Protein backbone atom coordinates (compact mmCIF):
# COMPACT_ATOMS: atom_id res chain seq x y z
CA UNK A 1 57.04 -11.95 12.01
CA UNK A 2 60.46 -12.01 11.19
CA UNK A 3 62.80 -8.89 11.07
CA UNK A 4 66.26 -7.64 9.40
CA UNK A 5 67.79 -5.01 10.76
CA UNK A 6 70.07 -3.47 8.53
CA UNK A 7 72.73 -0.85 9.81
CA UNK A 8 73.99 1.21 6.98
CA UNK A 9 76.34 4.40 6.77
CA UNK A 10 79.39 5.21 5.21
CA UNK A 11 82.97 3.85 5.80
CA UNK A 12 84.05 4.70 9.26
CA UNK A 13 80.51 5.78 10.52
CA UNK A 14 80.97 3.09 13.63
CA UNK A 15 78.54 -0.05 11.61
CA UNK A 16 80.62 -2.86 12.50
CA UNK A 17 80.48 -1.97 16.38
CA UNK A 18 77.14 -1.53 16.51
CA UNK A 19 76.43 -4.36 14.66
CA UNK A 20 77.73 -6.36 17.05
CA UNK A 21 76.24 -4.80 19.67
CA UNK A 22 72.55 -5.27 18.42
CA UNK A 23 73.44 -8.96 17.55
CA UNK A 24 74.29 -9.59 20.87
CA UNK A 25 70.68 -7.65 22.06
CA UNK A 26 68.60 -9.52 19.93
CA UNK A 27 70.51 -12.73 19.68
CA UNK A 28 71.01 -12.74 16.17
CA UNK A 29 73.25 -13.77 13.61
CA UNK A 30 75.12 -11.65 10.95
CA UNK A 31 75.13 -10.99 7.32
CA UNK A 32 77.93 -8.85 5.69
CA UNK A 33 76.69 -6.83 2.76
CA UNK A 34 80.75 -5.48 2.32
CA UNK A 35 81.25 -6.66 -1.02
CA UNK A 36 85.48 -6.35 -0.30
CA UNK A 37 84.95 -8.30 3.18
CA UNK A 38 83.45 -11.62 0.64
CA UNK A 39 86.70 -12.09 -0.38
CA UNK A 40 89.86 -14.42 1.51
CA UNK A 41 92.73 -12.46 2.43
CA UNK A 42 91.30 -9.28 2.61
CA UNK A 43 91.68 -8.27 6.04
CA UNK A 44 93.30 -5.07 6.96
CA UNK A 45 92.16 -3.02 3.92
CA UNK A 46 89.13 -3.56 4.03
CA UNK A 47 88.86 -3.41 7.61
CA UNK A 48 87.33 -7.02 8.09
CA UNK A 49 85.54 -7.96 11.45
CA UNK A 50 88.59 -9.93 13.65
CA UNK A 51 88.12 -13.48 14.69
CA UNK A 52 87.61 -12.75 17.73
CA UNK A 53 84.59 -10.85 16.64
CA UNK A 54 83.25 -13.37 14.73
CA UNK A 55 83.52 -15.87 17.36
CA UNK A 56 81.34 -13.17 19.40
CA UNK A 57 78.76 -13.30 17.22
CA UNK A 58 78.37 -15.88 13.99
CA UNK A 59 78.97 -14.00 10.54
CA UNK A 60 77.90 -15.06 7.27
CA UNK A 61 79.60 -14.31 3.89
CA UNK A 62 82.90 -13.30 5.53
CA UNK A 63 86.01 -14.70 3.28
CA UNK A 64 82.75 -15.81 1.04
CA UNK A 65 85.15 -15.94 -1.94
CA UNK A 66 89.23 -15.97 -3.43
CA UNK A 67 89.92 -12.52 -4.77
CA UNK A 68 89.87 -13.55 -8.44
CA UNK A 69 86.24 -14.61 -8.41
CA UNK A 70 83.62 -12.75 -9.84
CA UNK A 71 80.42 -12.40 -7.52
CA UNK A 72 77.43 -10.29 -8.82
CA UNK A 73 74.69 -8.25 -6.06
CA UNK A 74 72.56 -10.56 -8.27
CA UNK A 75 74.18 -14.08 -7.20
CA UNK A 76 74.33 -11.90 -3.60
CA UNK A 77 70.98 -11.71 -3.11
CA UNK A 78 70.21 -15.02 -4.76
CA UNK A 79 72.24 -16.60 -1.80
CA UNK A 80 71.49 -14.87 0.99
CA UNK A 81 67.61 -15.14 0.71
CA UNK A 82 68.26 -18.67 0.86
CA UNK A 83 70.31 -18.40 3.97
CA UNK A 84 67.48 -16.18 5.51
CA UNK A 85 64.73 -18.39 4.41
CA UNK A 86 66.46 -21.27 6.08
CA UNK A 87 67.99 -18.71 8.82
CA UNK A 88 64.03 -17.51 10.04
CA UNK A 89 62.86 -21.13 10.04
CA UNK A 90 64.47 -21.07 13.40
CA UNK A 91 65.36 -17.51 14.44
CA UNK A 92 63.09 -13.90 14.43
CA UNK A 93 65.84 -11.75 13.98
CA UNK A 94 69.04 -10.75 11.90
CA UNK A 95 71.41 -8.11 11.18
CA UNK A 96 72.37 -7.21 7.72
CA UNK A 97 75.15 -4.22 7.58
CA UNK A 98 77.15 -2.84 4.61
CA UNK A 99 77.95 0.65 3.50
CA UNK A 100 77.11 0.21 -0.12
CA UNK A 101 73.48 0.75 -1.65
CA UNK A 102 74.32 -2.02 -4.10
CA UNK A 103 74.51 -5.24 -2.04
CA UNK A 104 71.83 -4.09 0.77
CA UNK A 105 69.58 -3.18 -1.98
CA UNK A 106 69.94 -6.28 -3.39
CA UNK A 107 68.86 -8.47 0.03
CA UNK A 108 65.99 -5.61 0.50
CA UNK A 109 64.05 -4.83 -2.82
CA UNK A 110 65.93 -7.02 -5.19
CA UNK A 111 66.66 -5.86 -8.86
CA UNK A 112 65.34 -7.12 -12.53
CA UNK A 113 67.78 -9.12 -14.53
CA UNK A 114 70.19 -6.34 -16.29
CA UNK A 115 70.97 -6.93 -19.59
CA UNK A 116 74.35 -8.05 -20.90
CA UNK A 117 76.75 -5.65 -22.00
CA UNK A 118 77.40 -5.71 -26.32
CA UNK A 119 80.87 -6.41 -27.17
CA UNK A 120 80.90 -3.76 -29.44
CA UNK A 121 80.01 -1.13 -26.36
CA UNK A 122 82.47 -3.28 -24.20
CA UNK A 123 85.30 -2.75 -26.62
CA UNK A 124 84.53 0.85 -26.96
CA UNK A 125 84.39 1.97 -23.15
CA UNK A 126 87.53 -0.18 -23.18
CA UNK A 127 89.41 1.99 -26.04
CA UNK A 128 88.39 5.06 -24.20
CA UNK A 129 89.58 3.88 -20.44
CA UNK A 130 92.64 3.33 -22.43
CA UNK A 131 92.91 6.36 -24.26
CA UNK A 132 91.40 9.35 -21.50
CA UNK A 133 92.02 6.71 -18.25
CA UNK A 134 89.76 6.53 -15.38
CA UNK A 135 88.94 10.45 -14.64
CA UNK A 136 87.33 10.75 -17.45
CA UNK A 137 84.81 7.71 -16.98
CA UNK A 138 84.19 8.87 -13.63
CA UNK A 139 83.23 12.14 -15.35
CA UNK A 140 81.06 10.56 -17.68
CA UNK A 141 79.64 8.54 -15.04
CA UNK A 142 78.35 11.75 -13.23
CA UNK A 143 77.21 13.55 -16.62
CA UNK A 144 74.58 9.89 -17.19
CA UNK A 145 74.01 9.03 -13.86
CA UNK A 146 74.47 11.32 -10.79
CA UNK A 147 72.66 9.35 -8.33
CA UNK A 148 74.92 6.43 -9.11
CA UNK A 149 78.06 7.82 -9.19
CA UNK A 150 77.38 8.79 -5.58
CA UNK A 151 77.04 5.66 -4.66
CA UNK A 152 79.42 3.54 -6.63
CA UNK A 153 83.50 3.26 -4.89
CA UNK A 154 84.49 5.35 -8.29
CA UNK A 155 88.30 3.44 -7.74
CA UNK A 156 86.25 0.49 -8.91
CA UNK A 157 87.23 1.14 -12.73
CA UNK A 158 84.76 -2.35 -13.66
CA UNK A 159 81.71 -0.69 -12.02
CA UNK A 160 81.79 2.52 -13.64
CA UNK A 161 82.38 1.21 -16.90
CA UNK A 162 79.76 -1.40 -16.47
CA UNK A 163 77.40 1.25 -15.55
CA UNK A 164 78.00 3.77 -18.57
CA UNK A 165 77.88 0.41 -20.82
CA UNK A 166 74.72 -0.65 -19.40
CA UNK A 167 73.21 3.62 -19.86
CA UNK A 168 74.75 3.16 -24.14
CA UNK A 169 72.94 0.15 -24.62
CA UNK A 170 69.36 0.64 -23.16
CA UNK A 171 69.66 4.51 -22.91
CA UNK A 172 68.16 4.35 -19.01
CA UNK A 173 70.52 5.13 -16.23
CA UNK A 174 71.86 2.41 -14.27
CA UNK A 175 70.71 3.14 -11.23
CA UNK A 176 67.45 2.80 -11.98
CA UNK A 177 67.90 -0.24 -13.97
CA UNK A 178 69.25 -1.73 -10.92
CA UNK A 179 66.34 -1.11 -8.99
CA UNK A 180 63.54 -1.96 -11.29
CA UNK A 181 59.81 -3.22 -9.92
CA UNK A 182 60.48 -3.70 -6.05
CA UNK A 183 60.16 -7.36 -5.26
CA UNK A 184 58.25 -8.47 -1.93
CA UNK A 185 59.95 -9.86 0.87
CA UNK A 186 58.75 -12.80 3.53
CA UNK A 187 60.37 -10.55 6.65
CA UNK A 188 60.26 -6.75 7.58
CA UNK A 189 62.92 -4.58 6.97
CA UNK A 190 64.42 -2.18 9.63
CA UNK A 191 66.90 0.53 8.18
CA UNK A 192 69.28 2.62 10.17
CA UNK A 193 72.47 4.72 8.58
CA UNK A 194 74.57 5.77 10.82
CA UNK A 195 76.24 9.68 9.65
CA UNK A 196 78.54 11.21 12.23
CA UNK A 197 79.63 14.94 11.42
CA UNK A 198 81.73 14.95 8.78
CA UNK A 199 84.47 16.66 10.07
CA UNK A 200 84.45 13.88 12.65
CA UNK A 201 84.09 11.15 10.08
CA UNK A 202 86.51 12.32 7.98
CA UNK A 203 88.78 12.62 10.86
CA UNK A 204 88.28 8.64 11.64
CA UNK A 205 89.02 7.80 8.18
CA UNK A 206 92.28 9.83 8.05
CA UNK A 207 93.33 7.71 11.80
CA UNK A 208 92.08 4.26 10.43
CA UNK A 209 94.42 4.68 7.57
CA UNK A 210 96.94 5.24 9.93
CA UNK A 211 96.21 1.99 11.84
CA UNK A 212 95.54 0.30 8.70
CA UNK A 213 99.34 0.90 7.75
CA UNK A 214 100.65 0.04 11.56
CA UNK A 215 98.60 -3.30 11.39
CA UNK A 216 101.02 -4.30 8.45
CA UNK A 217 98.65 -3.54 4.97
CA UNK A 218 101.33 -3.08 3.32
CA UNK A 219 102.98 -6.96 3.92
CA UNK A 220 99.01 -7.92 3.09
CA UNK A 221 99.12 -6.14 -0.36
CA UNK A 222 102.27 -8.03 -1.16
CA UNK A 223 100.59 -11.22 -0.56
CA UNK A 224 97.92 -10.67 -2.58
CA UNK A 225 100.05 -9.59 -5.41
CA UNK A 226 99.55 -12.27 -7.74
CA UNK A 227 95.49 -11.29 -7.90
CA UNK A 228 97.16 -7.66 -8.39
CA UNK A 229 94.69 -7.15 -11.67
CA UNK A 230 91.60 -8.66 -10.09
CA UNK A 231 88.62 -6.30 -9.92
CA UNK A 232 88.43 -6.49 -6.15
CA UNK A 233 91.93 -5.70 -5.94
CA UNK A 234 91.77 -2.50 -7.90
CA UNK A 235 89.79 -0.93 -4.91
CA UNK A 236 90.57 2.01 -2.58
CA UNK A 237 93.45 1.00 -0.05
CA UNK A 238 94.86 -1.79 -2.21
CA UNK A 239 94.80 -0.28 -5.81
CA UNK A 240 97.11 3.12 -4.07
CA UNK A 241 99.91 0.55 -2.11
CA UNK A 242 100.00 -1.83 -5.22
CA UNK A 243 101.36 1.50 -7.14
CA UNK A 244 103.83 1.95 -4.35
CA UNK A 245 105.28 -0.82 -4.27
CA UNK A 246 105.79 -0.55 -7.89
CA UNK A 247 107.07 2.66 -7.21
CA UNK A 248 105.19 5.10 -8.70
CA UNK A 249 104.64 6.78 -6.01
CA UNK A 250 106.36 6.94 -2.55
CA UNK A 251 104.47 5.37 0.66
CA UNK A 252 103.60 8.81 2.30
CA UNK A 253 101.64 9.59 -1.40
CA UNK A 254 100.01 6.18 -1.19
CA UNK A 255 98.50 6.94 2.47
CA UNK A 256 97.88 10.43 1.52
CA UNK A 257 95.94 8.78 -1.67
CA UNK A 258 94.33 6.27 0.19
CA UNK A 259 93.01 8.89 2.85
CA UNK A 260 91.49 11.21 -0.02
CA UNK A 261 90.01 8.33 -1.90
CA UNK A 262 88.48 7.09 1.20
CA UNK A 263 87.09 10.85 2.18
CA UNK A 264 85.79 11.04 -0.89
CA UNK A 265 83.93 7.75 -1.30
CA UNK A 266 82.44 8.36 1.90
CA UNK A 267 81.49 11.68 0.92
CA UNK A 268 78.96 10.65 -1.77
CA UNK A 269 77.82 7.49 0.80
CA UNK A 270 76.73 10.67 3.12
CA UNK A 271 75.12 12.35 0.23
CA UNK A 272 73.09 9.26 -0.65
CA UNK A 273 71.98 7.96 2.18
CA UNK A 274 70.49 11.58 3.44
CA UNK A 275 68.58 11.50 0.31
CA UNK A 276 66.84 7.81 1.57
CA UNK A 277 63.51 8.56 2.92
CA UNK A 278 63.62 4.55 3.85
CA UNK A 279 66.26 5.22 6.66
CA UNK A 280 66.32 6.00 10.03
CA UNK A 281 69.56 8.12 10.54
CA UNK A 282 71.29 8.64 13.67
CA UNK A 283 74.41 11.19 14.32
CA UNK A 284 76.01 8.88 16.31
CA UNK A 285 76.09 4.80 16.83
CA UNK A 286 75.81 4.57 20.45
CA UNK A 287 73.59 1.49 21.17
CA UNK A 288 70.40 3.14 23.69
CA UNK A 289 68.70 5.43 21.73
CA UNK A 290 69.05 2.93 18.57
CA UNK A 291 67.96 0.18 20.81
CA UNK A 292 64.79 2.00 22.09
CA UNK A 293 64.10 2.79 18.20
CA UNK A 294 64.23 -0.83 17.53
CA UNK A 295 62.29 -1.85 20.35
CA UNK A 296 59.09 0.44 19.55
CA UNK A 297 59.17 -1.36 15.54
CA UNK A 298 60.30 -5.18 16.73
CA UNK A 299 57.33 -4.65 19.37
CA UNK A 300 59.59 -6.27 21.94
């Protein structure tokens, strides 16, 4: 039998280190479900596994993409279900980790085509964005779709217009459009979310900003400028420095923006995944009493 073991939590919860460590237990290979960490050049922000991690243990869809591609959870899962079923021809065992619902989801159960957007209900989510700005889509978003907007990085102006498009034209929220019939999968599925106390969590967002800015994000946002308007651009911790640097707002708003933004996000991720029945959840990510869970269901 062949397993995936995915670690799951929100931002900050400790994922990428444990990753690693289990890896390294079960001598297995790595799949990044961190839609931000796809893309080239998008290293301190998004708080990318270093080289020297990656050399550690091999990582697949890591600088997948330039940051002015688009890349759907559909083409996602499309691609790396052909890298597993190659990947288990040879191997029992890998790790899939990512904070968002979305792109895990998308490896695990798989979703039903969704249907294009009208350009009539394009241009008209467009004329509002314009006209009440961003605030008030993510208010609409919670009005439609609740569930959603807890999981969606509500920065992400493309994905919460996309989902109140998609909730106009079929009148069905798009969460559970997303989801659909549950497709079968060739391997098992092991789920663990990792959710520190919040005050903790919150407090290791507010100090990874910090570090963020000492490892030099700003000099990274400046050389990504030219994809300045690309959707994966207009994201927490690169959407806040890009108004800085245009000043319209000073550098101690833009970390105070990016903390908050980050808080919040991660907020809703906590909310979510403690209402996943599907997940094992642990307070903390230290590796032995995660290992001895995944011993007793790998049956090793």
């Amino acid at each position: 039998m062949s397993h995936l073991i995915v670690i799951s939590g929100p931002t900050a919860s400790g994922k990428t280190s444990l990753s690693l460590q289990i890896a390294k237990q079960f001598q297995a290979e790595i799949i990044s479900a961190d839609a931000r960490q796809f893309y080239r050049g998008m290293n301190i922000g998004t708080a990318k596994v270093s080289l020297e991690e990656q050399n550690e243990v091999k990582h697949h869809f890591i600088d997948h993409l330039d940051p002015d591609e688009n890349y759907s959870a559909g083409q996602f899962e499309d691609e790396a279900l052909a890298f597993l079923d190659a990947y288990f021809k040879k191997n029992n065992v890998a790790v899939l980790v990512g904070g968002s619902g979305l792109y895990v989801n998308a490896v695990v159960h798989g979703f039903d085509d969704l249907p294009r957007t009208k350009t009539s209900t394009r241009e008209k989510w467009n004329s509002i964005f314009e006209s009440h700005g961003l605030e008030h889509l993510q208010q609409k978003l919670e009005e439609v779709d609740p569930d959603y907007h807890q999981q969606v990085d509500l920065q992400n102006r493309m994905r919460v217009q996309r989902a109140l498009e998609c909730v106009d034209d079929t009148g069905s929220k798009y969460s559970e459009l997303r989801i659909g019939r549950l497709k079968s999968r060739s391997f098992q599925v092991h789920r663990l979310a990792i959710l520190p106390p919040r005050e903790e969590l919150y407090l290791r967002i507010n100090n990874r900003v910090d570090e963020m800015m000492d490892r030099g994000l700003e000099k990274e946002v400046e050389s990504l400028e030219k994809w300045k308007n690309c959707n994966a651009l207009q994201t927490v911790g690169y959407k806040e420095i890009f108004d800085h640097l245009a000043d319209t707002m000073t550098r101690d708003e833009a970390i105070s923006k990016i903390k908050q933004h980050t808080r919040n996000y991660a907020k809703r991720q906590y909310t979510w995944f403690r209402k996943q029945a599907d997940y094992e959840v642990f307070e903390s990510n230290s590796l032995e009493p995660i290992l001895r869970h995944l011993n007793q269901r790998l049956n090793v």
